[in-house]
PDB file of C-alpha atoms in Angstrom:
ATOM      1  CA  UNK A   5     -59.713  21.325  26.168  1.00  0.00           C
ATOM      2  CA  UNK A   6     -60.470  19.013  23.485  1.00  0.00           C
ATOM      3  CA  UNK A   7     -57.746  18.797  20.826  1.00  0.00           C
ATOM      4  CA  UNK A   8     -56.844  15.796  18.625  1.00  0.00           C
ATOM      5  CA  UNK A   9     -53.962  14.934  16.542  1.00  0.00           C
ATOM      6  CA  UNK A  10     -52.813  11.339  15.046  1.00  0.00           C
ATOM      7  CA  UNK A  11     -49.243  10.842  16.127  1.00  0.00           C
ATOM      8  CA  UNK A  12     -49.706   6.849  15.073  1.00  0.00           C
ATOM      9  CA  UNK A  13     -47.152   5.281  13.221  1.00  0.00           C
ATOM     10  CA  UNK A  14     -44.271   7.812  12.845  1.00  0.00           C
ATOM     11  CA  UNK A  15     -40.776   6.610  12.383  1.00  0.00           C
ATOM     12  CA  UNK A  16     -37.697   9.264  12.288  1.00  0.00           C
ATOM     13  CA  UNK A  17     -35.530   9.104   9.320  1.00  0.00           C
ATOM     14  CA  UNK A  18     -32.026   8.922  10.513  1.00  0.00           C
ATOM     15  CA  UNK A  19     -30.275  11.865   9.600  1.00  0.00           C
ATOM     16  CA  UNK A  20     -26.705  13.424  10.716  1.00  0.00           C
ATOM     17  CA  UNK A  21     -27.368  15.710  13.870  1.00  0.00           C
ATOM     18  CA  UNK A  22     -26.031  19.011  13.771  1.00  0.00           C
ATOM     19  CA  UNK A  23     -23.890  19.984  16.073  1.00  0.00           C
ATOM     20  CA  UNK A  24     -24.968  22.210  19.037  1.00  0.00           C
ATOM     21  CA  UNK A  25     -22.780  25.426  17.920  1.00  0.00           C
ATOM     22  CA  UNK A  26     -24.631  25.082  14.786  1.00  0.00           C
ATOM     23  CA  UNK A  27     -28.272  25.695  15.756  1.00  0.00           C
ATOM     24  CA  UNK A  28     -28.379  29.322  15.294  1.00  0.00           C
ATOM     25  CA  UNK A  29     -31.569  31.525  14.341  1.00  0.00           C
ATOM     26  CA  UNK A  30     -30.268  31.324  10.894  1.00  0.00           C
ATOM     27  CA  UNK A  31     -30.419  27.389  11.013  1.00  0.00           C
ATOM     28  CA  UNK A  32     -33.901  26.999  12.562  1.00  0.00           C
ATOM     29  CA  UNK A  33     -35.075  29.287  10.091  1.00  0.00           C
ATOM     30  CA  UNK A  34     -33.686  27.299   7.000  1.00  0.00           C
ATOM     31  CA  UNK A  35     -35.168  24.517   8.863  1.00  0.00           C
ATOM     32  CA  UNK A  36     -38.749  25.894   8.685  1.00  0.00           C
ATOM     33  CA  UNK A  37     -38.626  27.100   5.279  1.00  0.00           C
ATOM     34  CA  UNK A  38     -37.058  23.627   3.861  1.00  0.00           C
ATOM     35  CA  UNK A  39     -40.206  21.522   6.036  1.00  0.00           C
ATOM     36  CA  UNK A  40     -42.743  24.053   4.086  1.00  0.00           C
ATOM     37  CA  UNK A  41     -41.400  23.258   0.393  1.00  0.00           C
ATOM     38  CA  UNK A  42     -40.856  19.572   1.286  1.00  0.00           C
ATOM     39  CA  UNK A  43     -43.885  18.787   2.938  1.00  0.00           C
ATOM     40  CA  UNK A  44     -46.268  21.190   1.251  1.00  0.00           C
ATOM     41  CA  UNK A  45     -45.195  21.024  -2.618  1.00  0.00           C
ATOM     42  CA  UNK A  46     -46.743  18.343  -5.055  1.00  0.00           C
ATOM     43  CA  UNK A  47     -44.097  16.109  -4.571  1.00  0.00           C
ATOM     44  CA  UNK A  48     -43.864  16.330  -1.221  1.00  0.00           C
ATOM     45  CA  UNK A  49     -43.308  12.445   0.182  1.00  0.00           C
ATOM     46  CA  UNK A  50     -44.326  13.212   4.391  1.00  0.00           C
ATOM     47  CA  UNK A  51     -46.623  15.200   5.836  1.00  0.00           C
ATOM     48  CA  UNK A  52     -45.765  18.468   7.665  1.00  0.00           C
ATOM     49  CA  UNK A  53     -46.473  17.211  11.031  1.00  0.00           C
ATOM     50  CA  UNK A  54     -43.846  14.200  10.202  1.00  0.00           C
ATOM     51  CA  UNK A  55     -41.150  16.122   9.014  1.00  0.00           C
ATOM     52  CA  UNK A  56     -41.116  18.066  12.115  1.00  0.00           C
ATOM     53  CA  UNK A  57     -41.527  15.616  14.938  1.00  0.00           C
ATOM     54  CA  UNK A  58     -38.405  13.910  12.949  1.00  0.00           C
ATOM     55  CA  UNK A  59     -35.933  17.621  12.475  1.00  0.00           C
ATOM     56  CA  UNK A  60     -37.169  18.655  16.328  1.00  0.00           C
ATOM     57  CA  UNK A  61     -36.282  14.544  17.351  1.00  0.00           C
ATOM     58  CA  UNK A  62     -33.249  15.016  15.747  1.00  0.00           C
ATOM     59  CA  UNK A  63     -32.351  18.578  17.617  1.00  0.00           C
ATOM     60  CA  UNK A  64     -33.610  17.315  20.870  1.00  0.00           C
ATOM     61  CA  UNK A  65     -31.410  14.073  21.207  1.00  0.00           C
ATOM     62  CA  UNK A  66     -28.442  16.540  19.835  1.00  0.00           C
ATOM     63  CA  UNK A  67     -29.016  19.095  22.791  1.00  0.00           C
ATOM     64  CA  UNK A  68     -29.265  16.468  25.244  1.00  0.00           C
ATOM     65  CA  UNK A  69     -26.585  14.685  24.584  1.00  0.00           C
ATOM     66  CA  UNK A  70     -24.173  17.089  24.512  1.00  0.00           C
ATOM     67  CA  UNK A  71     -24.053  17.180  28.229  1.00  0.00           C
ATOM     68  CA  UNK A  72     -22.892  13.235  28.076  1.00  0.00           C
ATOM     69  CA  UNK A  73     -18.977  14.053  29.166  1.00  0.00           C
ATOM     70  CA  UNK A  74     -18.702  10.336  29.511  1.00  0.00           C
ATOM     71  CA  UNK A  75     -18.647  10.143  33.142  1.00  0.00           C
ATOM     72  CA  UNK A  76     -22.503  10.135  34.296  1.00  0.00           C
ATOM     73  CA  UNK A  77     -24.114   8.251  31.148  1.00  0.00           C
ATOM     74  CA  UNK A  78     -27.782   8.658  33.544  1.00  0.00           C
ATOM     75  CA  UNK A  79     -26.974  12.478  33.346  1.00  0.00           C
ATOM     76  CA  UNK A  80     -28.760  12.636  30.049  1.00  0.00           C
ATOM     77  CA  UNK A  81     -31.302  10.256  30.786  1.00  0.00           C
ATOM     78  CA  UNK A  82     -32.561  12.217  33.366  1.00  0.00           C
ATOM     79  CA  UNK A  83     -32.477  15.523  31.170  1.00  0.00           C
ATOM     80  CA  UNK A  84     -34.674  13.640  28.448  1.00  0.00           C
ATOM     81  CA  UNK A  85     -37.365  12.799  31.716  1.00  0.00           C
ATOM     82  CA  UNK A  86     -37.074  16.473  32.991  1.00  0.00           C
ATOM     83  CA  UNK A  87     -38.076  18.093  29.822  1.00  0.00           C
ATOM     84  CA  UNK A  88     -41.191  15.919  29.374  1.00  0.00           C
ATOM     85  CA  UNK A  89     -42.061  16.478  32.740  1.00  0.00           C
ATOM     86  CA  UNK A  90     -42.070  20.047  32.244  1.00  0.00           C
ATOM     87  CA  UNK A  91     -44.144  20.375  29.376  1.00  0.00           C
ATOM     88  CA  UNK A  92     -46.647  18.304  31.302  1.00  0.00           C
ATOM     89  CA  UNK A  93     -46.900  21.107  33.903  1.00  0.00           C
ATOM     90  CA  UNK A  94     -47.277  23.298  30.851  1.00  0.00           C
ATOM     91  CA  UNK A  95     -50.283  21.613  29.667  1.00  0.00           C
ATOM     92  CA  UNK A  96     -51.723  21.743  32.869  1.00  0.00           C
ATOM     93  CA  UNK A  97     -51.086  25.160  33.181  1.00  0.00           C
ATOM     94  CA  UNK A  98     -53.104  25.453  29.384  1.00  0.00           C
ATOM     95  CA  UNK A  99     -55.707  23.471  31.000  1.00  0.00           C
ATOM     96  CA  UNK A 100     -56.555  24.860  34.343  1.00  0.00           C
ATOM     97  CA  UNK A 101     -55.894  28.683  31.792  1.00  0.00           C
ATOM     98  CA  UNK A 102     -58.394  27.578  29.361  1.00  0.00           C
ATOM     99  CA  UNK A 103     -61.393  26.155  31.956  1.00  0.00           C
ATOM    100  CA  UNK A 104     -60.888  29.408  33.632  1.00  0.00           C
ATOM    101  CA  UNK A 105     -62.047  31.156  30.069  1.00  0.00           C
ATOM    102  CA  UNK A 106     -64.666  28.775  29.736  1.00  0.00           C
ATOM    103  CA  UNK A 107     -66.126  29.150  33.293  1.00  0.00           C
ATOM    104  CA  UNK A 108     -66.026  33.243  32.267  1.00  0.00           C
ATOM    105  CA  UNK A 109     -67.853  32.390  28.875  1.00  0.00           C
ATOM    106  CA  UNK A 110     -70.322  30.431  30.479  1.00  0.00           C
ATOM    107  CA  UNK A 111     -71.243  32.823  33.353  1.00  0.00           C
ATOM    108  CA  UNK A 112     -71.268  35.349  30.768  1.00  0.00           C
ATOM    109  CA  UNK A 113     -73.880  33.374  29.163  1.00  0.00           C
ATOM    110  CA  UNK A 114     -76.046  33.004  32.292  1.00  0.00           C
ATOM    111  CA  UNK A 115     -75.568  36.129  33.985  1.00  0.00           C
ATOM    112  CA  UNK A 116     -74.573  38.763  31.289  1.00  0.00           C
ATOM    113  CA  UNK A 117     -76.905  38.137  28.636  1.00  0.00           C
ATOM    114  CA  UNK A 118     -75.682  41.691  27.122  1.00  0.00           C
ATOM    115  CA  UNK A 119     -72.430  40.422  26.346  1.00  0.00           C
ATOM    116  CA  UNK A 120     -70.449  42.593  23.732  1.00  0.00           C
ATOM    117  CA  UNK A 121     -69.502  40.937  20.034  1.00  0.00           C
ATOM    118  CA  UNK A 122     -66.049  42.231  21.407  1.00  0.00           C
ATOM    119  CA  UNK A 123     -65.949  40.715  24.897  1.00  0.00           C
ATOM    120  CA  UNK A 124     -67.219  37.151  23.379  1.00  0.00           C
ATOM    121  CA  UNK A 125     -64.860  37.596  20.311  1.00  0.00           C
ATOM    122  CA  UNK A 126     -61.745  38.025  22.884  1.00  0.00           C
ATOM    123  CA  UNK A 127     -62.907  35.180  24.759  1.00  0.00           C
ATOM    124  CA  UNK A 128     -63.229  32.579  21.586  1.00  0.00           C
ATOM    125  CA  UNK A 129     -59.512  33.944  20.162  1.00  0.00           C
ATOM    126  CA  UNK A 130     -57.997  33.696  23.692  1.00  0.00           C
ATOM    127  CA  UNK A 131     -59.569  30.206  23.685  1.00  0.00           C
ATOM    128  CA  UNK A 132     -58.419  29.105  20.206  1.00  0.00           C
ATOM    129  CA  UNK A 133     -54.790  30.165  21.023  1.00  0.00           C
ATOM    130  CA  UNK A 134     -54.549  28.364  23.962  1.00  0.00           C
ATOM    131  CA  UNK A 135     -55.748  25.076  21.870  1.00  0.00           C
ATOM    132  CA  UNK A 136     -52.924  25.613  19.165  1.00  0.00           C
ATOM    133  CA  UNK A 137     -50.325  26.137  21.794  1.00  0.00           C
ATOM    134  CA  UNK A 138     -51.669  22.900  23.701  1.00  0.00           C
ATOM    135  CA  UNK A 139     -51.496  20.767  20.903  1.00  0.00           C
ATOM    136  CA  UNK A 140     -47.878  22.080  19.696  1.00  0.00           C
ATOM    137  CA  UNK A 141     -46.684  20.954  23.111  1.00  0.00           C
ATOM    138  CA  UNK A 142     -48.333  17.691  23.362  1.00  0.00           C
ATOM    139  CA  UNK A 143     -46.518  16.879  19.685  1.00  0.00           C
ATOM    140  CA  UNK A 144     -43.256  18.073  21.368  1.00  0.00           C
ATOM    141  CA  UNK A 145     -44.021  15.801  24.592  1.00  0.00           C
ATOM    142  CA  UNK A 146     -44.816  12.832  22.489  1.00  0.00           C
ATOM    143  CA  UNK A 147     -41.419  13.480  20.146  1.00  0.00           C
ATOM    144  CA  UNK A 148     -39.297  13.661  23.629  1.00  0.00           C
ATOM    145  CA  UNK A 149     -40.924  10.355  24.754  1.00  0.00           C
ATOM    146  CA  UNK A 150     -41.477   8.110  21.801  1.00  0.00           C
ATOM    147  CA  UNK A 151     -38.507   9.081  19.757  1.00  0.00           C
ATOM    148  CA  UNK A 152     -35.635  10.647  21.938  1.00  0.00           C
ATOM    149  CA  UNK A 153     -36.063   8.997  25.048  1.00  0.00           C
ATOM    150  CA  UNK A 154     -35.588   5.444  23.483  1.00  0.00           C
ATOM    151  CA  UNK A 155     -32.729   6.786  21.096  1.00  0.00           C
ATOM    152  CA  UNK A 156     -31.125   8.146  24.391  1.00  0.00           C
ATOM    153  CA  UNK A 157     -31.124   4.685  25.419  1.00  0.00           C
ATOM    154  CA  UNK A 158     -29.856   3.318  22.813  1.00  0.00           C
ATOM    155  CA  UNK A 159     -26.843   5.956  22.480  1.00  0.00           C
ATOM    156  CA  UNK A 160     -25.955   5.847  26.187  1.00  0.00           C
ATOM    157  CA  UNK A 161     -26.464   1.847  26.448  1.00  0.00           C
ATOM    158  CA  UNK A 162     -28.406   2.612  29.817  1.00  0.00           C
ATOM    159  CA  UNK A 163     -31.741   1.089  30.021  1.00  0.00           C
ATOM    160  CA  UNK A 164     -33.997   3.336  31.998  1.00  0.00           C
ATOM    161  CA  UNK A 165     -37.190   2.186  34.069  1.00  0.00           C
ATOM    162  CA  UNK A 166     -40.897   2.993  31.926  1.00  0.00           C
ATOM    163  CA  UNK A 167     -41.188   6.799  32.287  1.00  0.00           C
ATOM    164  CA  UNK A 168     -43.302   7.700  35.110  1.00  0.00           C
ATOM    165  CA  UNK A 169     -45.910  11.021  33.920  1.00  0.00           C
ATOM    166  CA  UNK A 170     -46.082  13.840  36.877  1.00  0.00           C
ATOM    167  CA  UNK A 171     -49.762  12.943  36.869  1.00  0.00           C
ATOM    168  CA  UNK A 172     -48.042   8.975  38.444  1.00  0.00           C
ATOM    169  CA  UNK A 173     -45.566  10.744  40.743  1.00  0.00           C
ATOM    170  CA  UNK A 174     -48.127  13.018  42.337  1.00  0.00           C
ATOM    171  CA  UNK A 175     -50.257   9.664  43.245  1.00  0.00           C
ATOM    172  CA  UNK A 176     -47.216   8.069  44.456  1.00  0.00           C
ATOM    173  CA  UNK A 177     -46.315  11.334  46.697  1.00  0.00           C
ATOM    174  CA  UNK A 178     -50.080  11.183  47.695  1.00  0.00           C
ATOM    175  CA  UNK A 179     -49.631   7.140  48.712  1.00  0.00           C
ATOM    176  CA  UNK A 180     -46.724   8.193  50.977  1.00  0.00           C
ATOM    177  CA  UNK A 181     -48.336  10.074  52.707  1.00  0.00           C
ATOM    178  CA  UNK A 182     -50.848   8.283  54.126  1.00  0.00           C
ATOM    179  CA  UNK A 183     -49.169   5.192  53.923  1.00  0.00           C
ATOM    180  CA  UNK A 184     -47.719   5.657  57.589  1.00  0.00           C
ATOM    181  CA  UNK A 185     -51.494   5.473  58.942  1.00  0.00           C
ATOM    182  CA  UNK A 186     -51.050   2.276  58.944  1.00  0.00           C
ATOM    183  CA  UNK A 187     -48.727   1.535  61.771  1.00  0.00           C
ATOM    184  CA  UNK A 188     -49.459   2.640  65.607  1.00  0.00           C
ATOM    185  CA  UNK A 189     -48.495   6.302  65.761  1.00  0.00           C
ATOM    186  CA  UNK A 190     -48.036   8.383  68.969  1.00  0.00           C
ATOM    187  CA  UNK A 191     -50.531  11.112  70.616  1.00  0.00           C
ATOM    188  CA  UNK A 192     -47.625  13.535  69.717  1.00  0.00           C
ATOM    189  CA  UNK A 193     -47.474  12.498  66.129  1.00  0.00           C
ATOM    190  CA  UNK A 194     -51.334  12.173  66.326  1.00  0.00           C
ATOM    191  CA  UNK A 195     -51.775  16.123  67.407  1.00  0.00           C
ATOM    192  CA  UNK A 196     -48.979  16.946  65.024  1.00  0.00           C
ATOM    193  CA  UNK A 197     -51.425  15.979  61.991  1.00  0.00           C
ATOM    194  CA  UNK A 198     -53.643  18.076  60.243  1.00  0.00           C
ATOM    195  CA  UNK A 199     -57.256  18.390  61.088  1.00  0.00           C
ATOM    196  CA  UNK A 200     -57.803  15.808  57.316  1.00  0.00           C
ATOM    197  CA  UNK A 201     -55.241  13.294  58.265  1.00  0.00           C
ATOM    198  CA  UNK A 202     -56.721  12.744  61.942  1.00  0.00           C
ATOM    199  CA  UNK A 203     -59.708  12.397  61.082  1.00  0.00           C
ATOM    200  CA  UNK A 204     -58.612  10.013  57.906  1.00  0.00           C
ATOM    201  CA  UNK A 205     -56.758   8.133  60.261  1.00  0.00           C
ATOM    202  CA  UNK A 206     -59.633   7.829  62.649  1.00  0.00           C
ATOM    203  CA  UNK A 207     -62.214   6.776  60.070  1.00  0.00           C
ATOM    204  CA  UNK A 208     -59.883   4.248  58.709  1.00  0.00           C
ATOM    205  CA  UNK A 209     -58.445   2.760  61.950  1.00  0.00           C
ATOM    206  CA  UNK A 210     -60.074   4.222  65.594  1.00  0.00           C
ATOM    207  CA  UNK A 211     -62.912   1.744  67.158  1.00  0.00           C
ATOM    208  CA  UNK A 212     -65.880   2.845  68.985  1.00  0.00           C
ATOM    209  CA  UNK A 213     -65.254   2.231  72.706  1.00  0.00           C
ATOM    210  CA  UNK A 214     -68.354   1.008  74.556  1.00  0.00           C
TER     211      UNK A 214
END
């Protein structure tokens, strides 16, 4: 689902976070209304995009360190890693959402050549949705790991290891797997195996007896 936007060369201005009590409806909302008149009026000195990525930065880093009681200082790093991970098993959920549109507009095409206005107007507002809420959470996943991630460093004085995606974790989990293949295993380990990891293991490692 092709969607661009340039998140290149964006600093956050530091600016007094709010404390967590004080992020009511009534705050978020002044929020919005002060990023419109800032960013949109003539002498407006950032962009939109900017001035958000820096106010949701700045709420982010609040909310998750409010859990540091000073006791588990990794505690926070690891709830900075869990909320990027989980928007990246949002996007995925856009994607595999949005091919399944596509694959419905194309067979459409090919097999259902009398197509309603209405049926291929649903399909192309469905589809533009889905692009607006993929790029909103791709902005939020790159604010959570350029900007609070390394200021949750920095705050906690705990250096964390380079962030690992889910897309890395799931090839490391897949590499495990297989990875016991290559010692000597057992006939009753053998037989325990599914029909795909015998005959992986067989292709990889059994010799043709003469």
């Amino acid at each position: 689902m092709p969607f661009d936007i340039d998140l290149t060369n964006i600093e956050p201005t530091p600016t007094k976070l709010p404390r967590l009590e004080d992020v009511t409806t009534d705050y978020l909302d002044n929020i919005a209304k002060r990023l419109q008149h800032d960013t949109f009026s003539e002498q407006a000195k950032q962009t939109f995009d900017v001035a958000w990525q820096q106010h949701y930065a700045q709420l982010e880093t609040a909310a998750i360190m409010i859990h540091d009681d000073g006791n588990d200082i990794t505690l926070c790093c690891k709830l900075v890693d869990s909320r990027i991970r989980n928007l990246e098993y949002l996007m995925d959920d856009l994607k595999s959402y949005g091919n399944r549109l596509k694959n419905i507009d194309e067979d459409h095409v090919v097999n259902d050549p009398e197509i309603t206005v209405r049926q291929q107007d649903d399909i192309d507002d469905k589809l533009t949705k889905l692009r607006s809420q993929y790029a909103h959470i791709r902005n939020m996943h790159y604010v959570l790991k350029t900007m609070v991630r390394p200021e949750i460093e920095r705050r906690t004085g705990y250096t964390m290891d380079a962030y690992k995606s889910k897309a890395q974790l799931d090839t490391e989990r897949k590499t495990k797997k297989w990875s016991h293949f290559r010692k000597k295993v057992t006939m009753d380990v053998y037989m325990s195996w599914s029909p795909k990891q015998r005959q992986a293991y067989t292709e990889k490692y059994g010799r043709r007896v003469q």
